[in-house]
Amino acid sequence: SQQGEEDPQALSIQEGENATMNCSYKTSINNLQWYRQNSGRGLVHLILIRSNEREKHSGRLRVTLDTSKKSSSLLITASRAADTASYFCATDQGRGSTLGRLYFGRGTQLTVWP
Amino acid sequence: SAVISQKPSRDICQRGTSLTIQCQVDSQVTMMFWYRQQPGQSLTLIATANQGSEATYESGFVIDKFPISRPNLTFSTLTVSNMSPEDSSIYLCSVGGGSNYGYTFGSGTRLTVV
């Protein structure tokens, strides 16, 4: 399978704490993206990190990428109850016959308690 | 980024029937992607739809079961044919923003087959 793995599958924290989610993948990539999904609805793009980048920030989000280990992490700082959602990583292999296709990890269900 | 209107948002269908899902994009895009998300699972790519050519299907998905139309650069349909309860899933369409941008997803169609 070209899909990745994420851990933990579920994460439960208090408001104000940080949440860290990890993603591993199997093939070389063009970029890796993180998405959020509320209650089984459409996905919202959060952040994209290219294969030649190691770290990226966007607001309370911090993403790291280690291509040698084929892994990425998403850190949400100072979490809020509104951050409760499922978070997915997705790899864009971006070449050849797979150009433009995204392969998703299993996702992490984050619950933030007020 | 593009805005996608996906219809219907949900439907309950009898086994053996077919359902056509529509996605309308507010800008012209070369490729559109269709995904399936089975209950509690991650997203799996069904096919890539290019305007003017047959869709390219991923392993495990066939045109007879999931015919796709792409009549122009802003519109696509996915039909789920001869449905069985195993087809109960959320179906999502997506368009890409290029190698440096994330993808935009429709709000999803929650299909229940009874």
mmCIF file of C-alpha atoms in Angstrom:
data_model
loop_
_atom_site.group_PDB
_atom_site.id
_atom_site.type_symbol
_atom_site.label_atom_id
_atom_site.label_comp_id
_atom_site.label_asym_id
_atom_site.label_seq_id
_atom_site.Cartn_x
_atom_site.Cartn_y
_atom_site.Cartn_z
ATOM 1 C CA SER A 1 0.000 0.000 0.000
ATOM 2 C CA GLN A 2 1.170 3.516 -0.710
ATOM 3 C CA GLN A 3 -0.752 4.939 2.186
ATOM 4 C CA GLY A 4 0.985 6.106 5.311
ATOM 5 C CA GLU A 5 0.597 5.363 8.952
ATOM 6 C CA GLU A 6 -0.244 7.794 11.699
ATOM 7 C CA ASP A 7 0.034 7.646 15.410
ATOM 8 C CA PRO A 8 -1.507 7.926 17.780
ATOM 9 C CA GLN A 9 -4.874 6.852 16.408
ATOM 10 C CA ALA A 10 -6.539 8.865 19.143
ATOM 11 C CA LEU A 11 -5.295 11.673 21.352
ATOM 12 C CA SER A 12 -7.155 13.295 24.225
ATOM 13 C CA ILE A 13 -5.797 16.433 25.890
ATOM 14 C CA GLN A 14 -6.870 19.472 27.896
ATOM 15 C CA GLU A 15 -7.212 22.939 26.449
ATOM 16 C CA GLY A 16 -3.913 24.778 26.500
ATOM 17 C CA GLU A 17 -1.818 21.655 26.099
ATOM 18 C CA ASN A 18 0.143 20.845 22.971
ATOM 19 C CA ALA A 19 -0.859 18.023 20.638
ATOM 20 C CA THR A 20 1.663 16.084 18.575
ATOM 21 C CA MET A 21 0.719 13.712 15.790
ATOM 22 C CA ASN A 22 3.129 11.610 13.768
ATOM 23 C CA CYS A 23 2.991 10.286 10.245
ATOM 24 C CA SER A 24 5.170 7.772 8.435
ATOM 25 C CA TYR A 25 5.156 6.945 4.751
ATOM 26 C CA LYS A 26 6.798 4.456 2.429
ATOM 27 C CA THR A 27 7.837 6.082 -0.832
ATOM 28 C CA SER A 28 9.688 9.160 -1.993
ATOM 29 C CA ILE A 29 7.505 12.237 -2.039
ATOM 30 C CA ASN A 30 7.151 15.626 -3.648
ATOM 31 C CA ASN A 31 5.487 17.093 -0.594
ATOM 32 C CA LEU A 32 3.550 16.100 2.499
ATOM 33 C CA GLN A 33 0.339 17.780 3.552
ATOM 34 C CA TRP A 34 -1.772 17.835 6.673
ATOM 35 C CA TYR A 35 -5.539 18.053 6.621
ATOM 36 C CA ARG A 36 -8.268 18.410 9.191
ATOM 37 C CA GLN A 37 -11.720 16.835 9.038
ATOM 38 C CA ASN A 38 -14.613 17.706 11.303
ATOM 39 C CA SER A 39 -17.244 15.029 11.903
ATOM 40 C CA GLY A 40 -16.792 13.170 8.614
ATOM 41 C CA ARG A 41 -17.220 16.237 6.441
ATOM 42 C CA GLY A 42 -14.900 17.664 3.806
ATOM 43 C CA LEU A 43 -11.227 18.057 4.451
ATOM 44 C CA VAL A 44 -9.544 21.366 5.102
ATOM 45 C CA HIS A 45 -5.944 21.876 4.083
ATOM 46 C CA LEU A 46 -3.756 22.985 6.988
ATOM 47 C CA ILE A 47 -0.162 23.066 5.828
ATOM 48 C CA LEU A 48 2.142 21.727 3.126
ATOM 49 C CA ILE A 49 5.822 20.954 3.510
ATOM 50 C CA ARG A 50 7.989 20.228 0.491
ATOM 51 C CA SER A 51 10.479 17.403 0.401
ATOM 52 C CA ASN A 52 13.420 19.813 0.585
ATOM 53 C CA GLU A 53 12.054 21.524 3.706
ATOM 54 C CA ARG A 54 12.580 20.321 7.252
ATOM 55 C CA GLU A 55 10.252 22.516 9.271
ATOM 56 C CA LYS A 56 7.367 24.850 8.629
ATOM 57 C CA HIS A 57 5.137 27.012 10.796
ATOM 58 C CA SER A 58 1.655 28.386 10.311
ATOM 59 C CA GLY A 59 0.046 30.089 13.280
ATOM 60 C CA ARG A 60 -0.214 27.492 16.055
ATOM 61 C CA LEU A 61 0.875 24.708 13.723
ATOM 62 C CA ARG A 62 4.403 23.384 13.365
ATOM 63 C CA VAL A 63 5.253 20.646 10.904
ATOM 64 C CA THR A 64 8.527 18.783 10.615
ATOM 65 C CA LEU A 65 9.650 16.447 7.875
ATOM 66 C CA ASP A 66 12.454 13.889 7.980
ATOM 67 C CA THR A 67 12.800 12.360 4.532
ATOM 68 C CA SER A 68 15.562 10.010 5.668
ATOM 69 C CA LYS A 69 13.153 8.436 8.143
ATOM 70 C CA LYS A 70 10.125 8.995 5.897
ATOM 71 C CA SER A 71 8.264 10.627 8.748
ATOM 72 C CA SER A 72 6.543 13.869 9.654
ATOM 73 C CA SER A 73 5.016 15.359 12.746
ATOM 74 C CA LEU A 74 2.304 17.954 13.305
ATOM 75 C CA LEU A 75 2.396 19.987 16.494
ATOM 76 C CA ILE A 76 -0.600 22.068 17.539
ATOM 77 C CA THR A 77 0.353 24.425 20.323
ATOM 78 C CA ALA A 78 -1.980 25.859 22.967
ATOM 79 C CA SER A 79 -4.830 23.646 21.805
ATOM 80 C CA ARG A 80 -8.455 24.744 21.952
ATOM 81 C CA ALA A 81 -11.704 22.796 22.151
ATOM 82 C CA ALA A 82 -12.365 23.917 18.574
ATOM 83 C CA ASP A 83 -9.304 21.935 17.464
ATOM 84 C CA THR A 84 -11.231 18.728 18.121
ATOM 85 C CA ALA A 85 -11.231 16.912 14.777
ATOM 86 C CA SER A 86 -9.540 14.163 12.801
ATOM 87 C CA TYR A 87 -6.140 15.026 11.374
ATOM 88 C CA PHE A 88 -4.694 13.306 8.325
ATOM 89 C CA CYS A 89 -1.335 13.423 6.664
ATOM 90 C CA ALA A 90 -1.200 12.939 2.912
ATOM 91 C CA THR A 91 1.728 12.440 0.605
ATOM 92 C CA ASP A 92 1.949 13.819 -2.892
ATOM 93 C CA GLN A 93 4.311 11.647 -4.846
ATOM 94 C CA GLY A 94 4.176 14.139 -7.660
ATOM 95 C CA ARG A 95 5.826 12.266 -10.467
ATOM 96 C CA GLY A 96 5.074 9.897 -13.267
ATOM 97 C CA SER A 97 1.808 8.047 -13.188
ATOM 98 C CA THR A 98 1.035 9.228 -9.652
ATOM 99 C CA LEU A 99 1.290 12.930 -10.452
ATOM 100 C CA GLY A 100 -1.268 14.864 -8.453
ATOM 101 C CA ARG A 101 -2.543 11.931 -6.430
ATOM 102 C CA LEU A 102 -2.660 12.130 -2.646
ATOM 103 C CA TYR A 103 -2.177 9.110 -0.397
ATOM 104 C CA PHE A 104 -3.589 9.523 3.082
ATOM 105 C CA GLY A 105 -2.576 8.180 6.451
ATOM 106 C CA ARG A 106 -5.097 6.593 8.784
ATOM 107 C CA GLY A 107 -5.592 9.763 10.753
ATOM 108 C CA THR A 108 -5.482 10.847 14.365
ATOM 109 C CA GLN A 109 -8.679 11.688 16.231
ATOM 110 C CA LEU A 110 -7.860 14.626 18.481
ATOM 111 C CA THR A 111 -10.173 15.516 21.336
ATOM 112 C CA VAL A 112 -9.495 18.696 23.286
ATOM 113 C CA TRP A 113 -11.401 19.025 26.534
ATOM 114 C CA PRO A 114 -12.346 22.465 27.839
ATOM 115 C CA SER B 1 -7.959 28.542 -3.764
ATOM 116 C CA ALA B 2 -10.810 26.894 -5.649
ATOM 117 C CA VAL B 3 -14.286 26.475 -4.203
ATOM 118 C CA ILE B 4 -16.102 23.191 -4.821
ATOM 119 C CA SER B 5 -19.837 22.599 -4.622
ATOM 120 C CA GLN B 6 -20.597 18.918 -4.098
ATOM 121 C CA LYS B 7 -24.070 17.405 -4.290
ATOM 122 C CA PRO B 8 -25.876 15.653 -2.740
ATOM 123 C CA SER B 9 -24.545 16.056 0.780
ATOM 124 C CA ARG B 10 -26.110 12.774 1.832
ATOM 125 C CA ASP B 11 -28.412 10.085 0.529
ATOM 126 C CA ILE B 12 -29.930 6.807 1.579
ATOM 127 C CA CYS B 13 -30.256 4.390 -1.312
ATOM 128 C CA GLN B 14 -31.629 0.935 -1.924
ATOM 129 C CA ARG B 15 -29.213 -1.803 -2.837
ATOM 130 C CA GLY B 16 -28.979 -2.455 -6.542
ATOM 131 C CA THR B 17 -29.595 1.178 -7.488
ATOM 132 C CA SER B 18 -27.113 3.837 -8.606
ATOM 133 C CA LEU B 19 -26.268 7.295 -7.313
ATOM 134 C CA THR B 20 -24.555 10.082 -9.192
ATOM 135 C CA ILE B 21 -22.513 12.599 -7.239
ATOM 136 C CA GLN B 22 -21.710 15.978 -8.756
ATOM 137 C CA CYS B 23 -18.848 18.372 -8.159
ATOM 138 C CA GLN B 24 -18.788 21.893 -9.555
ATOM 139 C CA VAL B 25 -15.615 23.970 -9.272
ATOM 140 C CA ASP B 26 -15.587 27.748 -9.457
ATOM 141 C CA SER B 27 -12.500 27.779 -11.688
ATOM 142 C CA GLN B 28 -11.071 25.671 -14.484
ATOM 143 C CA VAL B 29 -8.902 22.805 -13.328
ATOM 144 C CA THR B 30 -7.061 20.163 -15.279
ATOM 145 C CA MET B 31 -7.425 17.245 -12.916
ATOM 146 C CA MET B 32 -10.142 16.313 -10.480
ATOM 147 C CA PHE B 33 -9.849 13.486 -7.998
ATOM 148 C CA TRP B 34 -12.451 11.257 -6.416
ATOM 149 C CA TYR B 35 -11.943 9.657 -2.991
ATOM 150 C CA ARG B 36 -13.839 7.222 -0.825
ATOM 151 C CA GLN B 37 -13.791 7.258 2.953
ATOM 152 C CA GLN B 38 -15.271 4.158 4.510
ATOM 153 C CA PRO B 39 -16.688 4.458 8.042
ATOM 154 C CA GLY B 40 -13.946 5.246 10.528
ATOM 155 C CA GLN B 41 -11.268 4.952 7.863
ATOM 156 C CA SER B 42 -8.932 7.180 5.927
ATOM 157 C CA LEU B 43 -9.408 8.418 2.383
ATOM 158 C CA THR B 44 -8.672 6.156 -0.565
ATOM 159 C CA LEU B 45 -8.252 7.515 -4.051
ATOM 160 C CA ILE B 46 -10.764 6.059 -6.491
ATOM 161 C CA ALA B 47 -9.739 7.751 -9.733
ATOM 162 C CA THR B 48 -8.307 10.794 -11.429
ATOM 163 C CA ALA B 49 -10.538 12.572 -13.941
ATOM 164 C CA ASN B 50 -9.072 14.625 -16.767
ATOM 165 C CA GLN B 51 -11.229 16.579 -19.141
ATOM 166 C CA GLY B 52 -11.522 14.954 -22.540
ATOM 167 C CA SER B 53 -10.121 11.563 -21.602
ATOM 168 C CA GLU B 54 -11.144 8.506 -19.664
ATOM 169 C CA ALA B 55 -10.590 8.542 -15.956
ATOM 170 C CA THR B 56 -7.619 6.703 -14.511
ATOM 171 C CA TYR B 57 -8.654 4.263 -11.814
ATOM 172 C CA GLU B 58 -6.657 3.077 -8.835
ATOM 173 C CA SER B 59 -6.148 -0.564 -8.060
ATOM 174 C CA GLY B 60 -9.345 -2.098 -6.726
ATOM 175 C CA PHE B 61 -11.668 0.334 -8.489
ATOM 176 C CA VAL B 62 -13.223 -0.246 -11.909
ATOM 177 C CA ILE B 63 -15.078 1.890 -14.380
ATOM 178 C CA ASP B 64 -18.166 -0.335 -14.458
ATOM 179 C CA LYS B 65 -18.677 0.192 -10.736
ATOM 180 C CA PHE B 66 -17.597 3.849 -10.541
ATOM 181 C CA PRO B 67 -18.129 5.527 -13.919
ATOM 182 C CA ILE B 68 -16.854 9.082 -14.021
ATOM 183 C CA SER B 69 -17.706 11.905 -16.375
ATOM 184 C CA ARG B 70 -15.654 15.038 -16.959
ATOM 185 C CA PRO B 71 -17.472 17.042 -19.618
ATOM 186 C CA ASN B 72 -15.578 20.297 -19.018
ATOM 187 C CA LEU B 73 -12.878 21.873 -16.875
ATOM 188 C CA THR B 74 -15.209 22.847 -14.019
ATOM 189 C CA PHE B 75 -17.455 19.832 -13.547
ATOM 190 C CA SER B 76 -17.296 16.114 -12.842
ATOM 191 C CA THR B 77 -19.621 13.346 -11.740
ATOM 192 C CA LEU B 78 -18.994 10.036 -10.025
ATOM 193 C CA THR B 79 -21.637 7.322 -10.206
ATOM 194 C CA VAL B 80 -21.746 4.513 -7.680
ATOM 195 C CA SER B 81 -23.436 1.693 -9.576
ATOM 196 C CA ASN B 82 -25.361 -1.370 -8.473
ATOM 197 C CA MET B 83 -24.876 -0.395 -4.862
ATOM 198 C CA SER B 84 -24.493 -2.758 -1.946
ATOM 199 C CA PRO B 85 -24.228 -1.956 1.784
ATOM 200 C CA GLU B 86 -20.440 -2.183 1.423
ATOM 201 C CA ASP B 87 -20.575 0.985 -0.683
ATOM 202 C CA SER B 88 -21.788 2.975 2.317
ATOM 203 C CA SER B 89 -19.083 5.623 2.643
ATOM 204 C CA ILE B 90 -18.334 9.285 2.293
ATOM 205 C CA TYR B 91 -17.347 10.193 -1.251
ATOM 206 C CA LEU B 92 -15.289 13.329 -1.838
ATOM 207 C CA CYS B 93 -14.025 15.150 -4.877
ATOM 208 C CA SER B 94 -10.875 17.214 -4.857
ATOM 209 C CA VAL B 95 -8.858 19.565 -6.988
ATOM 210 C CA GLY B 96 -5.194 20.313 -6.580
ATOM 211 C CA GLY B 97 -3.360 23.563 -6.177
ATOM 212 C CA GLY B 98 -0.118 22.492 -7.767
ATOM 213 C CA SER B 99 2.976 21.078 -6.148
ATOM 214 C CA ASN B 100 3.343 23.958 -3.704
ATOM 215 C CA TYR B 101 -0.236 24.288 -2.557
ATOM 216 C CA GLY B 102 -2.742 22.102 -0.848
ATOM 217 C CA TYR B 103 -5.793 20.531 -2.341
ATOM 218 C CA THR B 104 -9.373 21.688 -1.987
ATOM 219 C CA PHE B 105 -12.034 19.142 -1.152
ATOM 220 C CA GLY B 106 -15.757 19.141 -1.632
ATOM 221 C CA SER B 107 -17.881 18.864 1.492
ATOM 222 C CA GLY B 108 -18.472 15.181 0.834
ATOM 223 C CA THR B 109 -21.448 12.946 0.062
ATOM 224 C CA ARG B 110 -22.440 10.617 2.873
ATOM 225 C CA LEU B 111 -23.966 7.551 1.216
ATOM 226 C CA THR B 112 -25.879 4.889 3.105
ATOM 227 C CA VAL B 113 -27.004 1.802 1.219
ATOM 228 C CA VAL B 114 -29.805 -0.217 2.777
#
